[in-house]
PDB file of C-alpha atoms in Angstrom:
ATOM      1  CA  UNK A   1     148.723-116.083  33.848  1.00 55.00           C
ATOM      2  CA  UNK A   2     150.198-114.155  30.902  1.00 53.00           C
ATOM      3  CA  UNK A   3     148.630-113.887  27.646  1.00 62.00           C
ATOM      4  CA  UNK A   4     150.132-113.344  24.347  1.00 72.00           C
ATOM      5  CA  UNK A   5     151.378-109.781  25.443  1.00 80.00           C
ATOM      6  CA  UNK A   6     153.855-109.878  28.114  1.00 84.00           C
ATOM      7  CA  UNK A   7     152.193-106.561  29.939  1.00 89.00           C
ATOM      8  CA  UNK A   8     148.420-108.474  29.383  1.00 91.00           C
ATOM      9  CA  UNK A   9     147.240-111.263  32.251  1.00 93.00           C
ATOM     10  CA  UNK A  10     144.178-112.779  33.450  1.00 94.00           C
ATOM     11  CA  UNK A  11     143.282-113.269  37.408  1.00 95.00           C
ATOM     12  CA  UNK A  12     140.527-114.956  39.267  1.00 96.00           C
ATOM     13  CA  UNK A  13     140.271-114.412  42.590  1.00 94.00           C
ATOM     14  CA  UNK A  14     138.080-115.589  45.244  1.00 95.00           C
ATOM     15  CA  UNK A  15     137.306-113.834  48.629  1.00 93.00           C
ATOM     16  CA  UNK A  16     135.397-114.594  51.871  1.00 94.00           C
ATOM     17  CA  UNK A  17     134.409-111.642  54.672  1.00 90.00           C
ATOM     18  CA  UNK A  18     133.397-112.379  58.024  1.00 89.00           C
ATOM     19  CA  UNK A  19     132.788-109.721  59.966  1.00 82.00           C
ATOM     20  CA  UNK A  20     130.686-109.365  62.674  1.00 82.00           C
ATOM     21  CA  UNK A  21     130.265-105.306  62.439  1.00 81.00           C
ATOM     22  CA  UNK A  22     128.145-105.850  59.096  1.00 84.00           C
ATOM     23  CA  UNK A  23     124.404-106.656  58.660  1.00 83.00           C
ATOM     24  CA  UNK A  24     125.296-110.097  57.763  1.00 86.00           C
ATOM     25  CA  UNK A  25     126.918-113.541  58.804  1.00 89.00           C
ATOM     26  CA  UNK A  26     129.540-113.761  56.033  1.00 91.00           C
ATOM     27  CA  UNK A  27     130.388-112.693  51.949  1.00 92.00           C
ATOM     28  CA  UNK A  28     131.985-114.487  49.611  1.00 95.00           C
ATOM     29  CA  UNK A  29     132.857-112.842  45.968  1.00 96.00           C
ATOM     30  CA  UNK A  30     134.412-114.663  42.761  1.00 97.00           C
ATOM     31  CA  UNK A  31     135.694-112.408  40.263  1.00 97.00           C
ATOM     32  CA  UNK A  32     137.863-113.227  37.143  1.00 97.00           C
ATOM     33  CA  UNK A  33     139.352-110.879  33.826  1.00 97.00           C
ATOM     34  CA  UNK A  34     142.410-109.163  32.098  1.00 96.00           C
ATOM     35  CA  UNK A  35     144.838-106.993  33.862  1.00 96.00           C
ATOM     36  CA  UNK A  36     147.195-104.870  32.290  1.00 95.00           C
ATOM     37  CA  UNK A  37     150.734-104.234  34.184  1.00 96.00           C
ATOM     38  CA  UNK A  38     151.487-100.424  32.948  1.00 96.00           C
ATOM     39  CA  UNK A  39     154.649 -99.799  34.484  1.00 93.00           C
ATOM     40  CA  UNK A  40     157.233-102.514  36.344  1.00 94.00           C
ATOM     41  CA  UNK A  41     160.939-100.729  37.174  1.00 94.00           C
ATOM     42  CA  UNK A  42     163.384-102.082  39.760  1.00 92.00           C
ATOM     43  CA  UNK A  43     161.512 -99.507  42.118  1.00 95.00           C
ATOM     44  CA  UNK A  44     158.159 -99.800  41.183  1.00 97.00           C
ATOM     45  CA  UNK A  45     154.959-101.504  39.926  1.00 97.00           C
ATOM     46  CA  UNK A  46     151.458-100.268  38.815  1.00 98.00           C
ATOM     47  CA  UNK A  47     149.113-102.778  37.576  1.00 97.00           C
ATOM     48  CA  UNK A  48     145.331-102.395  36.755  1.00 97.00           C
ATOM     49  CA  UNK A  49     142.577-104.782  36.315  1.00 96.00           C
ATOM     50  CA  UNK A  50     139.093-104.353  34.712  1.00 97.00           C
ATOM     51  CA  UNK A  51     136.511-107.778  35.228  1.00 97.00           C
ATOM     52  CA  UNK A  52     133.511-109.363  36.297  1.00 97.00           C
ATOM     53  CA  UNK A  53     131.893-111.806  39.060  1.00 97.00           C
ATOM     54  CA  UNK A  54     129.275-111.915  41.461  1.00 97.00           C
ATOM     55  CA  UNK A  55     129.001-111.371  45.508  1.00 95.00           C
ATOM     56  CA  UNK A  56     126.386-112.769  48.068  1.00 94.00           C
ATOM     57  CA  UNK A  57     126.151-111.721  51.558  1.00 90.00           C
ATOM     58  CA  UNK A  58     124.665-114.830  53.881  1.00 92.00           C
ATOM     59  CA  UNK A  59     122.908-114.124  56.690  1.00 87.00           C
ATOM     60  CA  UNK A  60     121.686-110.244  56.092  1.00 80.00           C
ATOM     61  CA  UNK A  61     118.856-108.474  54.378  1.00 78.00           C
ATOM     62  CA  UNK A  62     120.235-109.550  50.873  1.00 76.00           C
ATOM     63  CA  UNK A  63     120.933-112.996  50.553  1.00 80.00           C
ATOM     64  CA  UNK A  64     121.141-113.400  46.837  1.00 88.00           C
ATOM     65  CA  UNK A  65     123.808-114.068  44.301  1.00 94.00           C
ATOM     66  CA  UNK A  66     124.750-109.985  42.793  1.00 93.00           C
ATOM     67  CA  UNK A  67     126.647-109.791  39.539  1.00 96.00           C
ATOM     68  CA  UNK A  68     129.668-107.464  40.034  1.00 97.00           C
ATOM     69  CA  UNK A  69     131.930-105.488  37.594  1.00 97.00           C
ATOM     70  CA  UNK A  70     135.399-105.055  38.822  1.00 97.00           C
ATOM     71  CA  UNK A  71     138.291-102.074  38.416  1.00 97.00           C
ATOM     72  CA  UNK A  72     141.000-102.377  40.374  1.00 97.00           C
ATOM     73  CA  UNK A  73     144.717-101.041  40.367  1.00 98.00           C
ATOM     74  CA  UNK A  74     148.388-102.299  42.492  1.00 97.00           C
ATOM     75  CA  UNK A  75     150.864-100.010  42.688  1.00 98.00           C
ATOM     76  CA  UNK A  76     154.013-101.198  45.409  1.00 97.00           C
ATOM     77  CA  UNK A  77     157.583 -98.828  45.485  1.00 98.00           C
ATOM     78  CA  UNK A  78     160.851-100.420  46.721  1.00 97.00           C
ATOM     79  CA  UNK A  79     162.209 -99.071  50.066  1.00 97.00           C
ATOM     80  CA  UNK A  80     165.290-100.641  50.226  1.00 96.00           C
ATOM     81  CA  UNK A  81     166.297-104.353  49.195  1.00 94.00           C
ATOM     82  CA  UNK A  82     163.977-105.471  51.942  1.00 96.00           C
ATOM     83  CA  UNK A  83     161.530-103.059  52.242  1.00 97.00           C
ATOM     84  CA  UNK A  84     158.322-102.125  49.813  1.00 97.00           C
ATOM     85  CA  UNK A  85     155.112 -99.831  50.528  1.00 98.00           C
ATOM     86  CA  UNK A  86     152.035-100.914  48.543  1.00 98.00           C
ATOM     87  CA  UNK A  87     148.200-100.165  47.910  1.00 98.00           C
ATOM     88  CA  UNK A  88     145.751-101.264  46.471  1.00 98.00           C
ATOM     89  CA  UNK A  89     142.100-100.251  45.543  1.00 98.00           C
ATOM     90  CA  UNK A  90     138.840-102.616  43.820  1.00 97.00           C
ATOM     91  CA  UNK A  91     135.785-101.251  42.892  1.00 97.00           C
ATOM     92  CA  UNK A  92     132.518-103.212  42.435  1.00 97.00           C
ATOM     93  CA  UNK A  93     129.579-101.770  41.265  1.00 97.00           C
ATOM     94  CA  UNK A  94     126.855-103.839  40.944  1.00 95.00           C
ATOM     95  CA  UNK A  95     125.977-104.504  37.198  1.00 94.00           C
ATOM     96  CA  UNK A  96     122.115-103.755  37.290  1.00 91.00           C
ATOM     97  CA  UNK A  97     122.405-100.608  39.978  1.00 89.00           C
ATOM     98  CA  UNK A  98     125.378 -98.231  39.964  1.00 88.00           C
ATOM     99  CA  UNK A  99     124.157 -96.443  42.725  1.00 91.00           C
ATOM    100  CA  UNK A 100     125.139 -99.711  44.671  1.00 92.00           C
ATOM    101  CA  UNK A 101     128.700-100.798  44.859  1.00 96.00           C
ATOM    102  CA  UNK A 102     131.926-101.406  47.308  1.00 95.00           C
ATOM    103  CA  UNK A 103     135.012-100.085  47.344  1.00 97.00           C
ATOM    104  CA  UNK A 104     138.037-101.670  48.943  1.00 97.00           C
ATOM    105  CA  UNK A 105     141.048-100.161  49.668  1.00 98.00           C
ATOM    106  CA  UNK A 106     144.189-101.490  50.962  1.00 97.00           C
ATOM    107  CA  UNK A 107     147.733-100.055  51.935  1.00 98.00           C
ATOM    108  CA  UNK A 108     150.533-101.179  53.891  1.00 98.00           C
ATOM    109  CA  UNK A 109     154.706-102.366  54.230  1.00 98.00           C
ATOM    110  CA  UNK A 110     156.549-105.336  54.007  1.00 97.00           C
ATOM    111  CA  UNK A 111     159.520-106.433  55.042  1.00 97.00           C
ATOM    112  CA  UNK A 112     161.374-109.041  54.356  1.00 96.00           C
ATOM    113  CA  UNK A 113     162.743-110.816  57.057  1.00 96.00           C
ATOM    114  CA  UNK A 114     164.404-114.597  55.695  1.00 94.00           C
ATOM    115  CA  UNK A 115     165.026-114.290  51.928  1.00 92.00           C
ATOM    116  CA  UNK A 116     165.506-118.000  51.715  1.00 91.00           C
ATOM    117  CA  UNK A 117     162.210-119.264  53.373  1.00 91.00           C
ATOM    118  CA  UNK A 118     160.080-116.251  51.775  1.00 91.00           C
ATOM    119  CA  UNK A 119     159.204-114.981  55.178  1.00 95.00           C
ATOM    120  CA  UNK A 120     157.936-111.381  55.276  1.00 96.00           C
ATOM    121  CA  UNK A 121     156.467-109.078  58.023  1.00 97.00           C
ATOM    122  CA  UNK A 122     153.311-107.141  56.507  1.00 96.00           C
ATOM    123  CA  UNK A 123     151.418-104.110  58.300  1.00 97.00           C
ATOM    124  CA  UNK A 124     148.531-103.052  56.839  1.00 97.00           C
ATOM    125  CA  UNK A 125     144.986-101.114  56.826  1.00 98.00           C
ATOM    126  CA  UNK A 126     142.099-102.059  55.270  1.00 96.00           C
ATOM    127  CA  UNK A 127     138.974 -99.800  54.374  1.00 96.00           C
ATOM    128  CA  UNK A 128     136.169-102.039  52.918  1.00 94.00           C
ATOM    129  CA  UNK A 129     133.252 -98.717  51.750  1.00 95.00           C
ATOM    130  CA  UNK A 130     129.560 -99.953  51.152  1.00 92.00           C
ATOM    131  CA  UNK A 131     127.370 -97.564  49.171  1.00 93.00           C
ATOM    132  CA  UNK A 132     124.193 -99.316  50.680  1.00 87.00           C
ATOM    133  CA  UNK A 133     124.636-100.999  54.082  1.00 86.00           C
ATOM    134  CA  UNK A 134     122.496-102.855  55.782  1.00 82.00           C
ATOM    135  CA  UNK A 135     120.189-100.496  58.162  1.00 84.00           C
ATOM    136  CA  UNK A 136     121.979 -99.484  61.529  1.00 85.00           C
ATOM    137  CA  UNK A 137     125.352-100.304  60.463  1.00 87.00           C
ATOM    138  CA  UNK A 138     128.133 -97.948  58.813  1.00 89.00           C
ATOM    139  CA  UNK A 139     129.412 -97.652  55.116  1.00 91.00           C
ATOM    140  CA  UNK A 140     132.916 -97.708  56.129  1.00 91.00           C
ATOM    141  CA  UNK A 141     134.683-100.929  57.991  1.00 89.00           C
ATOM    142  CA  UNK A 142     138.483-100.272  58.850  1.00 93.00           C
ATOM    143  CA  UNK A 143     140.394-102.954  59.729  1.00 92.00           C
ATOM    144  CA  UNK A 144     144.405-102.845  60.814  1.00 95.00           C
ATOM    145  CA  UNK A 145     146.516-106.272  60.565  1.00 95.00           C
ATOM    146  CA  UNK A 146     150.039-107.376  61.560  1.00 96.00           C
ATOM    147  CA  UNK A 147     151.278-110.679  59.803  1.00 94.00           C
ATOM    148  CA  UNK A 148     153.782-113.252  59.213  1.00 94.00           C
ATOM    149  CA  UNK A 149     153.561-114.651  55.241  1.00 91.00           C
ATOM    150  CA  UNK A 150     155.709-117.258  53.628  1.00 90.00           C
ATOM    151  CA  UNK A 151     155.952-116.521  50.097  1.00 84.00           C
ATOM    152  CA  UNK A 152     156.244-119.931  47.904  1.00 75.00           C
TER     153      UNK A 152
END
């Protein structure tokens, strides 16, 4: 949604992890705030983000509702008329302990295969970082994807 500035917007998004290489059953996070879009050129786009939210992991050794900061940035650069590359990076400290906090980091390509239904191919890789896992498990979780998405 765009604000009074045309470079100024607000987001809230809403995630949900299940992954069975974690110390816990599932994670859902909520975060909402401004972003600000610094650059946006026929080839390419940088956006940032700076808000708040909260986090709970079910099932593991902390099952309670952690309040979140959130700094994040999009950048994506035009291939060809079909073709972008793209990352993307959100950091979440928690708000009482720095020391704890996640970084996730995505980058992949897209191509666009039917203009008219919005239908894209997307590769991707996807490094979710825990400062503090759960014992036994790693801080790092890579995860690799191949998809079809319709665009509406």
């Amino acid at each position: 949604h765009n604000l009074a500035n045309p470079n100024l917007s607000w987001y809230f998004s809403g995630t949900a992890e299940w992954d069975p290489f974690t110390g816990y059953d599932y994670r859902l996070a909520f975060h909402s705030g401004c972003g600000w879009l610094l650059f946006d050129d026929p080839l390419r786009t940088l956006k940032t983000r700076t808000g708040f939210g909260t986090s709970r992991e079910f099932g593991g050794d902390l099952n309670d509702w952690v309040p979140e900061l959130q700094f994040g940035m999009d950048w994506e650069r035009k291939l060809s008329e079909r073709t972008k590359v793209y990352a993307m990076v959100d950091y979440y400290p928690d708000w009482d302990d720095f020391v704890r906090y996640r970084v996730n980091t995505k980058a992949g390509i897209e191509t666009m295969l039917d203009p008219s239904l919005g239908l894209s191919l997307r590769t991707f890789v996807l490094n979710r970082y825990n400062s503090t896992p759960d014992p036994g498990y790693q801080a790092n979780d890579v995860d690799y994807g191949l998809s079809l998405a319709f665009d509406f």
